[in-house]
mmCIF file of C-alpha atoms and ligand atoms in Angstrom:
data_model
loop_
_atom_site.group_PDB
_atom_site.id
_atom_site.type_symbol
_atom_site.label_atom_id
_atom_site.label_comp_id
_atom_site.label_asym_id
_atom_site.label_seq_id
_atom_site.Cartn_x
_atom_site.Cartn_y
_atom_site.Cartn_z
ATOM 1 C CA UNK A 1 0.151 29.549 9.154
ATOM 2 C CA UNK A 2 -3.372 28.221 8.646
ATOM 3 C CA UNK A 3 -3.853 25.724 5.841
ATOM 4 C CA UNK A 4 -7.268 24.654 4.554
ATOM 5 C CA UNK A 5 -8.600 22.433 1.779
ATOM 6 C CA UNK A 6 -10.697 24.830 -0.299
ATOM 7 C CA UNK A 7 -11.305 22.666 -3.361
ATOM 8 C CA UNK A 8 -11.514 19.016 -4.284
ATOM 9 C CA UNK A 9 -12.337 16.950 -7.366
ATOM 10 C CA UNK A 10 -12.149 13.482 -8.857
ATOM 11 C CA UNK A 11 -11.888 11.826 -12.265
ATOM 12 C CA UNK A 12 -12.635 8.271 -13.340
ATOM 13 C CA UNK A 13 -12.381 6.747 -16.826
ATOM 14 C CA UNK A 14 -15.712 6.073 -18.583
ATOM 15 C CA UNK A 15 -15.052 2.374 -19.237
ATOM 16 C CA UNK A 16 -16.524 0.104 -16.549
ATOM 17 C CA UNK A 17 -15.195 -3.445 -16.118
ATOM 18 C CA UNK A 18 -17.561 -5.521 -13.995
ATOM 19 C CA UNK A 19 -16.858 -8.818 -12.259
ATOM 20 C CA UNK A 20 -19.154 -10.407 -14.858
ATOM 21 C CA UNK A 21 -16.840 -9.088 -17.606
ATOM 22 C CA UNK A 22 -13.879 -10.752 -15.866
ATOM 23 C CA UNK A 23 -15.764 -14.050 -15.439
ATOM 24 C CA UNK A 24 -15.905 -14.309 -19.233
ATOM 25 C CA UNK A 25 -12.133 -14.451 -19.716
ATOM 26 C CA UNK A 26 -10.662 -15.544 -16.362
ATOM 27 C CA UNK A 27 -11.100 -18.584 -14.118
ATOM 28 C CA UNK A 28 -12.892 -16.520 -11.453
ATOM 29 C CA UNK A 29 -16.389 -15.644 -10.276
ATOM 30 C CA UNK A 30 -18.298 -12.587 -9.143
ATOM 31 C CA UNK A 31 -18.935 -14.310 -5.836
ATOM 32 C CA UNK A 32 -15.218 -15.043 -5.204
ATOM 33 C CA UNK A 33 -14.209 -11.466 -6.019
ATOM 34 C CA UNK A 34 -16.943 -9.888 -3.876
ATOM 35 C CA UNK A 35 -16.386 -12.268 -0.947
ATOM 36 C CA UNK A 36 -12.572 -12.017 -0.960
ATOM 37 C CA UNK A 37 -12.180 -8.298 -1.861
ATOM 38 C CA UNK A 38 -15.488 -6.378 -1.786
ATOM 39 C CA UNK A 39 -14.925 -5.196 -5.389
ATOM 40 C CA UNK A 40 -17.834 -5.320 -7.888
ATOM 41 C CA UNK A 41 -16.483 -3.174 -10.716
ATOM 42 C CA UNK A 42 -13.562 -0.936 -11.621
ATOM 43 C CA UNK A 43 -12.939 1.880 -14.147
ATOM 44 C CA UNK A 44 -10.230 1.432 -16.748
ATOM 45 C CA UNK A 45 -8.582 3.759 -19.282
ATOM 46 C CA UNK A 46 -6.976 7.126 -19.865
ATOM 47 C CA UNK A 47 -3.571 8.445 -18.926
ATOM 48 C CA UNK A 48 -2.309 9.534 -15.541
ATOM 49 C CA UNK A 49 -1.853 13.140 -16.720
ATOM 50 C CA UNK A 50 -5.313 13.401 -18.329
ATOM 51 C CA UNK A 51 -7.103 12.002 -15.273
ATOM 52 C CA UNK A 52 -5.070 14.220 -12.924
ATOM 53 C CA UNK A 53 -5.767 17.353 -14.996
ATOM 54 C CA UNK A 54 -9.519 16.607 -14.918
ATOM 55 C CA UNK A 55 -9.526 16.093 -11.134
ATOM 56 C CA UNK A 56 -7.413 19.221 -10.547
ATOM 57 C CA UNK A 57 -9.659 21.329 -12.793
ATOM 58 C CA UNK A 58 -12.670 20.265 -10.721
ATOM 59 C CA UNK A 59 -10.817 21.126 -7.496
ATOM 60 C CA UNK A 60 -9.964 24.585 -8.864
ATOM 61 C CA UNK A 61 -13.560 25.233 -9.986
ATOM 62 C CA UNK A 62 -14.890 24.255 -6.561
ATOM 63 C CA UNK A 63 -12.431 26.627 -4.886
ATOM 64 C CA UNK A 64 -13.189 29.453 -7.366
ATOM 65 C CA UNK A 65 -9.510 29.527 -8.376
ATOM 66 C CA UNK A 66 -7.505 29.141 -11.580
ATOM 67 C CA UNK A 67 -4.147 27.515 -12.262
ATOM 68 C CA UNK A 68 -2.505 30.925 -12.043
ATOM 69 C CA UNK A 69 -3.372 31.014 -8.320
ATOM 70 C CA UNK A 70 -1.384 27.817 -7.674
ATOM 71 C CA UNK A 71 2.358 27.820 -6.892
ATOM 72 C CA UNK A 72 2.991 24.075 -6.519
ATOM 73 C CA UNK A 73 1.663 20.826 -8.024
ATOM 74 C CA UNK A 74 2.498 17.496 -6.383
ATOM 75 C CA UNK A 75 1.398 14.306 -8.124
ATOM 76 C CA UNK A 76 1.397 11.092 -6.084
ATOM 77 C CA UNK A 77 1.666 8.201 -8.536
ATOM 78 C CA UNK A 78 3.434 4.928 -9.301
ATOM 79 C CA UNK A 79 2.294 5.031 -12.914
ATOM 80 C CA UNK A 80 3.634 8.228 -14.532
ATOM 81 C CA UNK A 81 2.988 8.485 -18.263
ATOM 82 C CA UNK A 82 6.700 8.529 -19.068
ATOM 83 C CA UNK A 83 9.883 7.627 -17.207
ATOM 84 C CA UNK A 84 11.150 11.112 -18.044
ATOM 85 C CA UNK A 85 9.863 13.771 -17.427
ATOM 86 C CA UNK A 86 7.641 13.752 -14.347
ATOM 87 C CA UNK A 87 3.932 13.742 -15.239
ATOM 88 C CA UNK A 88 3.387 16.643 -12.832
ATOM 89 C CA UNK A 89 5.216 18.855 -15.368
ATOM 90 C CA UNK A 90 2.485 18.363 -17.992
ATOM 91 C CA UNK A 91 -0.274 18.753 -15.388
ATOM 92 C CA UNK A 92 1.347 22.004 -14.198
ATOM 93 C CA UNK A 93 1.584 23.247 -17.800
ATOM 94 C CA UNK A 94 -1.977 22.255 -18.782
ATOM 95 C CA UNK A 95 -3.448 24.047 -15.761
ATOM 96 C CA UNK A 96 -1.266 27.148 -16.201
ATOM 97 C CA UNK A 97 0.177 26.971 -12.702
ATOM 98 C CA UNK A 98 3.123 28.959 -11.341
ATOM 99 C CA UNK A 99 6.083 27.762 -9.250
ATOM 100 C CA UNK A 100 7.177 24.125 -9.190
ATOM 101 C CA UNK A 101 5.907 20.600 -9.638
ATOM 102 C CA UNK A 102 7.130 17.132 -8.734
ATOM 103 C CA UNK A 103 6.013 13.504 -8.723
ATOM 104 C CA UNK A 104 6.100 11.461 -5.535
ATOM 105 C CA UNK A 105 6.142 7.660 -5.559
ATOM 106 C CA UNK A 106 5.057 6.055 -2.293
ATOM 107 C CA UNK A 107 2.591 3.661 -3.975
ATOM 108 C CA UNK A 108 -0.818 3.479 -2.286
ATOM 109 C CA UNK A 109 0.451 5.601 0.620
ATOM 110 C CA UNK A 110 1.511 8.326 -1.829
ATOM 111 C CA UNK A 111 -1.388 10.746 -1.380
ATOM 112 C CA UNK A 112 -0.868 10.899 2.390
ATOM 113 C CA UNK A 113 2.903 11.315 1.925
ATOM 114 C CA UNK A 114 2.191 14.191 -0.484
ATOM 115 C CA UNK A 115 -0.402 15.876 1.731
ATOM 116 C CA UNK A 116 1.908 15.828 4.757
ATOM 117 C CA UNK A 117 4.830 17.170 2.669
ATOM 118 C CA UNK A 118 2.816 19.970 1.082
ATOM 119 C CA UNK A 119 1.193 21.025 4.369
ATOM 120 C CA UNK A 120 4.713 21.501 5.807
ATOM 121 C CA UNK A 121 5.901 23.413 2.728
ATOM 122 C CA UNK A 122 2.918 25.776 2.766
ATOM 123 C CA UNK A 123 3.300 26.405 6.483
ATOM 124 C CA UNK A 124 6.790 27.675 5.755
ATOM 125 C CA UNK A 125 6.207 29.500 2.495
ATOM 126 C CA UNK A 126 2.464 30.223 2.176
ATOM 127 C CA UNK A 127 0.572 30.127 -1.114
ATOM 128 C CA UNK A 128 -1.587 27.438 -2.694
ATOM 129 C CA UNK A 129 -0.816 23.918 -3.894
ATOM 130 C CA UNK A 130 -2.597 21.146 -5.737
ATOM 131 C CA UNK A 131 -2.061 17.661 -4.309
ATOM 132 C CA UNK A 132 -3.325 14.986 -6.664
ATOM 133 C CA UNK A 133 -3.243 11.201 -6.305
ATOM 134 C CA UNK A 134 -3.578 9.434 -9.662
ATOM 135 C CA UNK A 135 -2.810 5.954 -10.922
ATOM 136 C CA UNK A 136 -3.475 3.982 -14.098
ATOM 137 C CA UNK A 137 -2.602 0.550 -12.744
ATOM 138 C CA UNK A 138 -4.468 -1.128 -15.621
ATOM 139 C CA UNK A 139 -1.412 -0.296 -17.747
ATOM 140 C CA UNK A 140 0.882 -2.394 -15.509
ATOM 141 C CA UNK A 141 -1.553 -5.233 -14.760
ATOM 142 C CA UNK A 142 -1.246 -8.720 -16.237
ATOM 143 C CA UNK A 143 -4.837 -9.082 -17.419
ATOM 144 C CA UNK A 144 -4.429 -12.871 -17.671
ATOM 145 C CA UNK A 145 -3.421 -13.245 -14.006
ATOM 146 C CA UNK A 146 -6.613 -13.751 -12.003
ATOM 147 C CA UNK A 147 -4.864 -13.044 -8.688
ATOM 148 C CA UNK A 148 -4.153 -9.401 -9.633
ATOM 149 C CA UNK A 149 -6.339 -8.610 -12.695
ATOM 150 C CA UNK A 150 -9.469 -8.510 -10.536
ATOM 151 C CA UNK A 151 -8.044 -5.964 -8.104
ATOM 152 C CA UNK A 152 -6.904 -2.852 -9.906
ATOM 153 C CA UNK A 153 -8.564 0.161 -11.528
ATOM 154 C CA UNK A 154 -7.659 3.669 -12.724
ATOM 155 C CA UNK A 155 -8.637 7.037 -11.239
ATOM 156 C CA UNK A 156 -7.663 10.359 -9.720
ATOM 157 C CA UNK A 157 -8.523 12.586 -6.765
ATOM 158 C CA UNK A 158 -7.212 16.106 -6.099
ATOM 159 C CA UNK A 159 -7.348 18.699 -3.338
ATOM 160 C CA UNK A 160 -6.361 22.377 -3.334
ATOM 161 C CA UNK A 161 -4.479 23.408 -0.189
ATOM 162 C CA UNK A 162 -4.662 27.120 0.556
ATOM 163 C CA UNK A 163 -2.540 28.980 3.093
ATOM 164 C CA UNK A 164 -4.326 32.242 2.271
ATOM 165 C CA UNK A 165 -7.875 31.124 3.054
ATOM 166 C CA UNK A 166 -7.974 32.223 6.670
ATOM 167 C CA UNK A 167 -7.424 28.864 8.316
ATOM 168 C CA UNK A 168 -5.800 29.303 11.703
ATOM 169 C CA UNK A 169 -3.913 26.006 12.071
ATOM 170 C CA UNK A 170 -2.075 23.369 10.080
ATOM 171 C CA UNK A 171 -4.147 20.989 8.012
ATOM 172 C CA UNK A 172 -2.243 17.943 9.316
ATOM 173 C CA UNK A 173 -2.510 17.571 13.098
ATOM 174 C CA UNK A 174 -0.320 14.470 13.265
ATOM 175 C CA UNK A 175 1.256 12.013 10.836
ATOM 176 C CA UNK A 176 3.226 8.797 10.651
ATOM 177 C CA UNK A 177 5.142 7.912 7.484
ATOM 178 C CA UNK A 178 7.044 4.643 7.120
ATOM 179 C CA UNK A 179 8.666 2.203 4.740
ATOM 180 C CA UNK A 180 10.164 -1.290 4.987
ATOM 181 C CA UNK A 181 12.335 -1.865 1.925
ATOM 182 C CA UNK A 182 13.179 -5.384 3.056
ATOM 183 C CA UNK A 183 9.642 -6.337 1.970
ATOM 184 C CA UNK A 184 9.904 -4.726 -1.497
ATOM 185 C CA UNK A 185 9.884 -8.137 -3.203
ATOM 186 C CA UNK A 186 6.326 -8.821 -2.030
ATOM 187 C CA UNK A 187 4.840 -6.313 -4.461
ATOM 188 C CA UNK A 188 6.663 -4.879 -7.459
ATOM 189 C CA UNK A 189 6.714 -4.315 -11.216
ATOM 190 C CA UNK A 190 9.947 -4.227 -13.224
ATOM 191 C CA UNK A 191 10.339 -1.319 -15.674
ATOM 192 C CA UNK A 192 8.083 -2.242 -18.590
ATOM 193 C CA UNK A 193 6.658 -5.209 -16.650
ATOM 194 C CA UNK A 194 3.470 -6.017 -14.746
ATOM 195 C CA UNK A 195 2.586 -6.151 -11.057
ATOM 196 C CA UNK A 196 3.754 -9.240 -9.172
ATOM 197 C CA UNK A 197 2.316 -9.673 -5.703
ATOM 198 C CA UNK A 198 2.309 -12.165 -2.854
ATOM 199 C CA UNK A 199 -1.242 -11.236 -1.933
ATOM 200 C CA UNK A 200 -1.651 -13.200 1.275
ATOM 201 C CA UNK A 201 1.558 -11.820 2.839
ATOM 202 C CA UNK A 202 0.806 -8.268 1.656
ATOM 203 C CA UNK A 203 -2.635 -8.590 3.255
ATOM 204 C CA UNK A 204 -1.133 -9.693 6.587
ATOM 205 C CA UNK A 205 1.440 -6.901 6.637
ATOM 206 C CA UNK A 206 -1.091 -4.275 5.511
ATOM 207 C CA UNK A 207 -3.379 -4.943 8.457
ATOM 208 C CA UNK A 208 -0.485 -4.843 10.937
ATOM 209 C CA UNK A 209 1.121 -1.708 9.422
ATOM 210 C CA UNK A 210 -2.148 0.223 9.340
ATOM 211 C CA UNK A 211 -3.084 -0.628 12.917
ATOM 212 C CA UNK A 212 0.398 0.296 14.239
ATOM 213 C CA UNK A 213 0.574 3.493 12.195
ATOM 214 C CA UNK A 214 -2.934 4.664 13.088
ATOM 215 C CA UNK A 215 -2.373 3.932 16.778
ATOM 216 C CA UNK A 216 0.802 6.077 16.681
ATOM 217 C CA UNK A 217 -0.973 8.994 15.011
ATOM 218 C CA UNK A 218 -3.953 8.953 17.353
ATOM 219 C CA UNK A 219 -1.534 8.930 20.320
ATOM 220 C CA UNK A 220 0.459 11.834 18.817
ATOM 221 C CA UNK A 221 -2.739 13.863 18.452
ATOM 222 C CA UNK A 222 -4.002 12.829 21.901
ATOM 223 C CA UNK A 223 -7.315 11.589 20.457
ATOM 224 C CA UNK A 224 -9.282 8.333 20.274
ATOM 225 C CA UNK A 225 -11.303 6.839 17.392
ATOM 226 C CA UNK A 226 -14.413 8.409 18.997
ATOM 227 C CA UNK A 227 -13.031 11.864 18.142
ATOM 228 C CA UNK A 228 -12.910 11.093 14.406
ATOM 229 C CA UNK A 229 -15.735 12.126 12.087
ATOM 230 C CA UNK A 230 -14.476 9.936 9.252
ATOM 231 C CA UNK A 231 -11.848 7.288 8.496
ATOM 232 C CA UNK A 232 -10.608 7.275 4.890
ATOM 233 C CA UNK A 233 -8.545 4.110 4.387
ATOM 234 C CA UNK A 234 -6.675 2.969 1.304
ATOM 235 C CA UNK A 235 -9.154 0.946 -0.731
ATOM 236 C CA UNK A 236 -7.391 -2.360 -1.464
ATOM 237 C CA UNK A 237 -9.616 -4.978 0.099
ATOM 238 C CA UNK A 238 -12.719 -4.537 2.256
ATOM 239 C CA UNK A 239 -11.484 -7.338 4.518
ATOM 240 C CA UNK A 240 -8.358 -5.287 5.330
ATOM 241 C CA UNK A 241 -10.550 -2.264 6.136
ATOM 242 C CA UNK A 242 -12.907 -4.377 8.276
ATOM 243 C CA UNK A 243 -9.980 -5.926 10.180
ATOM 244 C CA UNK A 244 -8.504 -2.493 10.939
ATOM 245 C CA UNK A 245 -11.895 -1.102 12.006
ATOM 246 C CA UNK A 246 -12.544 -4.063 14.248
ATOM 247 C CA UNK A 247 -9.163 -3.767 15.941
ATOM 248 C CA UNK A 248 -9.546 0.016 16.467
ATOM 249 C CA UNK A 249 -13.174 -0.289 17.514
ATOM 250 C CA UNK A 250 -14.150 2.104 14.746
ATOM 251 C CA UNK A 251 -17.683 1.903 13.237
ATOM 252 C CA UNK A 252 -17.999 1.109 9.535
ATOM 253 C CA UNK A 253 -20.716 3.824 9.194
ATOM 254 C CA UNK A 254 -17.970 6.434 9.665
ATOM 255 C CA UNK A 255 -15.647 4.835 7.106
ATOM 256 C CA UNK A 256 -15.433 6.153 3.531
ATOM 257 C CA UNK A 257 -15.658 3.402 0.916
ATOM 258 C CA UNK A 258 -15.442 3.569 -2.880
ATOM 259 C CA UNK A 259 -13.702 0.230 -3.422
ATOM 260 C CA UNK A 260 -16.855 -1.581 -4.562
ATOM 261 C CA UNK A 261 -17.085 0.696 -7.639
ATOM 262 C CA UNK A 262 -13.405 1.553 -8.287
ATOM 263 C CA UNK A 263 -11.243 -1.403 -7.259
ATOM 264 C CA UNK A 264 -7.777 -0.575 -5.958
ATOM 265 C CA UNK A 265 -6.693 2.693 -7.594
ATOM 266 C CA UNK A 266 -3.453 2.966 -5.559
ATOM 267 C CA UNK A 267 -2.517 6.625 -4.875
ATOM 268 C CA UNK A 268 -5.955 7.755 -6.078
ATOM 269 C CA UNK A 269 -7.961 5.666 -3.664
ATOM 270 C CA UNK A 270 -7.758 7.864 -0.557
ATOM 271 C CA UNK A 271 -8.473 11.184 -2.339
ATOM 272 C CA UNK A 272 -11.294 9.536 -4.339
ATOM 273 C CA UNK A 273 -12.954 8.389 -1.104
ATOM 274 C CA UNK A 274 -12.249 11.694 0.674
ATOM 275 C CA UNK A 275 -13.643 13.819 -2.177
ATOM 276 C CA UNK A 276 -16.749 11.635 -2.539
ATOM 277 C CA UNK A 277 -17.393 11.948 1.203
ATOM 278 C CA UNK A 278 -17.057 15.732 0.937
ATOM 279 C CA UNK A 279 -19.407 15.816 -2.086
ATOM 280 C CA UNK A 280 -21.927 13.730 -0.152
ATOM 281 C CA UNK A 281 -21.946 16.296 2.675
ATOM 282 C CA UNK A 282 -20.343 13.879 5.142
ATOM 283 C CA UNK A 283 -17.738 16.455 6.285
ATOM 284 C CA UNK A 284 -18.231 19.649 8.271
ATOM 285 C CA UNK A 285 -15.790 22.419 9.189
ATOM 286 C CA UNK A 286 -13.625 21.337 12.094
ATOM 287 C CA UNK A 287 -14.193 17.600 11.635
ATOM 288 C CA UNK A 288 -11.192 15.388 12.361
ATOM 289 C CA UNK A 289 -10.515 12.946 9.523
ATOM 290 C CA UNK A 290 -8.106 10.002 9.608
ATOM 291 C CA UNK A 291 -6.346 9.020 6.365
ATOM 292 C CA UNK A 292 -4.314 5.809 6.211
ATOM 293 C CA UNK A 293 -2.666 3.929 3.360
ATOM 294 C CA UNK A 294 -0.090 1.212 2.689
ATOM 295 C CA UNK A 295 1.416 -0.184 -0.467
ATOM 296 C CA UNK A 296 4.419 -1.262 -2.477
ATOM 297 C CA UNK A 297 7.706 -0.490 -0.814
ATOM 298 C CA UNK A 298 6.265 -1.562 1.555
ATOM 299 C CA UNK A 299 5.162 1.949 2.461
ATOM 300 C CA UNK A 300 2.570 3.145 4.934
ATOM 301 C CA UNK A 301 1.273 6.573 5.960
ATOM 302 C CA UNK A 302 -1.391 7.812 8.348
ATOM 303 C CA UNK A 303 -2.479 11.359 9.103
ATOM 304 C CA UNK A 304 -5.186 13.125 11.056
ATOM 305 C CA UNK A 305 -6.372 16.266 9.286
ATOM 306 C CA UNK A 306 -8.796 18.957 10.347
ATOM 307 C CA UNK A 307 -11.333 19.414 7.567
ATOM 308 C CA UNK A 308 -12.587 22.903 6.811
ATOM 309 C CA UNK A 309 -12.159 25.930 4.669
ATOM 310 C CA UNK A 310 -11.279 28.036 7.698
ATOM 311 C CA UNK A 311 -9.732 25.601 10.151
ATOM 312 C CA UNK A 312 -9.775 26.765 13.788
ATOM 313 C CA UNK A 313 -6.501 26.938 15.745
ATOM 314 C CA UNK A 314 -5.234 23.688 17.279
HETATM 315 N N1 ACO B 1 -10.750 -16.092 -8.494
HETATM 316 C C1 ACO B 1 -10.868 -17.315 -7.937
HETATM 317 N N2 ACO B 1 -9.903 -17.871 -7.187
HETATM 318 C C2 ACO B 1 -8.777 -17.161 -6.994
HETATM 319 C C3 ACO B 1 -8.599 -15.878 -7.546
HETATM 320 C C4 ACO B 1 -9.638 -15.349 -8.322
HETATM 321 N N3 ACO B 1 -9.562 -14.125 -8.900
HETATM 322 N N4 ACO B 1 -7.385 -15.403 -7.164
HETATM 323 C C5 ACO B 1 -6.824 -16.364 -6.421
HETATM 324 N N5 ACO B 1 -7.669 -17.424 -6.313
HETATM 325 C C6 ACO B 1 -7.461 -18.681 -5.598
HETATM 326 C C7 ACO B 1 -5.993 -19.011 -5.381
HETATM 327 O O1 ACO B 1 -5.464 -19.654 -6.496
HETATM 328 C C8 ACO B 1 -6.080 -19.918 -4.163
HETATM 329 O O2 ACO B 1 -6.443 -21.192 -4.589
HETATM 330 P P1 ACO B 1 -5.862 -22.523 -3.840
HETATM 331 O O3 ACO B 1 -6.364 -22.422 -2.442
HETATM 332 O O4 ACO B 1 -6.456 -23.618 -4.638
HETATM 333 O O5 ACO B 1 -4.371 -22.407 -3.944
HETATM 334 C C9 ACO B 1 -7.248 -19.340 -3.375
HETATM 335 O O6 ACO B 1 -8.024 -18.551 -4.296
HETATM 336 C C10 ACO B 1 -6.803 -18.465 -2.212
HETATM 337 O O7 ACO B 1 -5.811 -17.561 -2.686
HETATM 338 P P2 ACO B 1 -5.200 -16.427 -1.764
HETATM 339 O O8 ACO B 1 -4.172 -15.655 -2.525
HETATM 340 O O9 ACO B 1 -4.812 -17.013 -0.440
HETATM 341 O O10 ACO B 1 -6.505 -15.536 -1.568
HETATM 342 P P3 ACO B 1 -6.763 -14.381 -0.556
HETATM 343 O O11 ACO B 1 -7.946 -14.661 0.236
HETATM 344 O O12 ACO B 1 -5.487 -13.976 0.155
HETATM 345 O O13 ACO B 1 -7.159 -13.178 -1.532
HETATM 346 C C11 ACO B 1 -6.157 -11.198 -2.431
HETATM 347 C C12 ACO B 1 -6.246 -12.727 -2.504
HETATM 348 C C13 ACO B 1 -7.514 -10.640 -2.747
HETATM 349 C C14 ACO B 1 -5.138 -10.727 -3.458
HETATM 350 C C15 ACO B 1 -5.727 -10.771 -1.014
HETATM 351 O O14 ACO B 1 -4.625 -11.527 -0.599
HETATM 352 C C16 ACO B 1 -5.378 -9.304 -0.913
HETATM 353 O O15 ACO B 1 -6.246 -8.458 -1.011
HETATM 354 N N6 ACO B 1 -4.112 -8.995 -0.634
HETATM 355 C C17 ACO B 1 -3.677 -7.623 -0.418
HETATM 356 C C18 ACO B 1 -3.606 -6.846 -1.705
HETATM 357 C C19 ACO B 1 -3.158 -5.455 -1.400
HETATM 358 O O16 ACO B 1 -3.610 -4.875 -0.449
HETATM 359 N N7 ACO B 1 -2.210 -4.893 -2.163
HETATM 360 C C20 ACO B 1 -1.554 -3.700 -1.648
HETATM 361 C C21 ACO B 1 -1.685 -2.513 -2.350
HETATM 362 S S1 ACO B 1 -1.502 -2.619 -4.073
HETATM 363 C C22 ACO B 1 -0.264 -1.519 -4.550
HETATM 364 O O17 ACO B 1 0.514 -1.067 -3.767
HETATM 365 C C23 ACO B 1 -0.150 -1.215 -6.009
#
């Protein structure tokens, strides 16, 4: 069954926190943050459900659909609004969707995990699904810890997958999903606690995991980086993205970046960058797009998708 992305949308909180704002209350500097991460500002505020609903509404408007046309909502998040129930339940209700809804926690790799899962479900059962990556990491950040407080922001990005839109092939042409639970202690937050991270080790593992995972996916699809119109990496640190690009021989001009303005928004970062690229007219029907993320778990996920509202057969 053909699956296509027919709608997409984003949401960011209004409140902007610049590096200059952080300089006032932390022992840090704009220059250190920009040099070591590439981040200049981040957006902070709101709830996971409210941001996700806003992004999903925009995706539905773009596709000319309403919630009633949607039979599944999958929210990728590590920061649900409550422990019980899943935040996807309130998103599903607010949008007036049909069918089911569930949350998926694969940290910063969550959106790719969700997209791959939903593409497979729609291929079997048809219909339409909203896949939304949303995190409000500011709620689990220790704002006095300069090693993490400078990194994180809040946001949401959503896509509408449609098996009825006339696409002739699957959306996902190849994927690699992985996790290494032995490294869970490198990046975690206890229930009710804040994020603890061994940044240097996470950085090292992130570069290695992304390169290995992307290489596997490109091999599976029988393509090279030259065949890709766009690379949409998880936006954690521009030095991680540069290291991956350098190793793959992929040009930075064909890489989607929002990190400078959003910080690390975890599960939202890949859909935010993908949606902004689509809004900017950087994607055309049939383009091959590489998505790749890594995060707490440690999880990683890479996928090559064929962009287009009426995807041609493989
Ligand atoms: N301002 C100034 N100095 C700082 C700051 C800061 N905000 N933070 C740390 N430093 C200092 C340290 O104290 C250290 O000082 P020392 O040399 O005197 O001991 C020095 O800068 C170097 O510290 P490192 O931790 O080695 O700095 P590094 O270059 O590794 O950058 C960073 C830190 C930005 C956190 C980086 O390691 C990183 O990006 N790691 C990966 C983060 C990531 O990708 N997370 C995964 C996803 S998140 C998720 O899943 C929710």
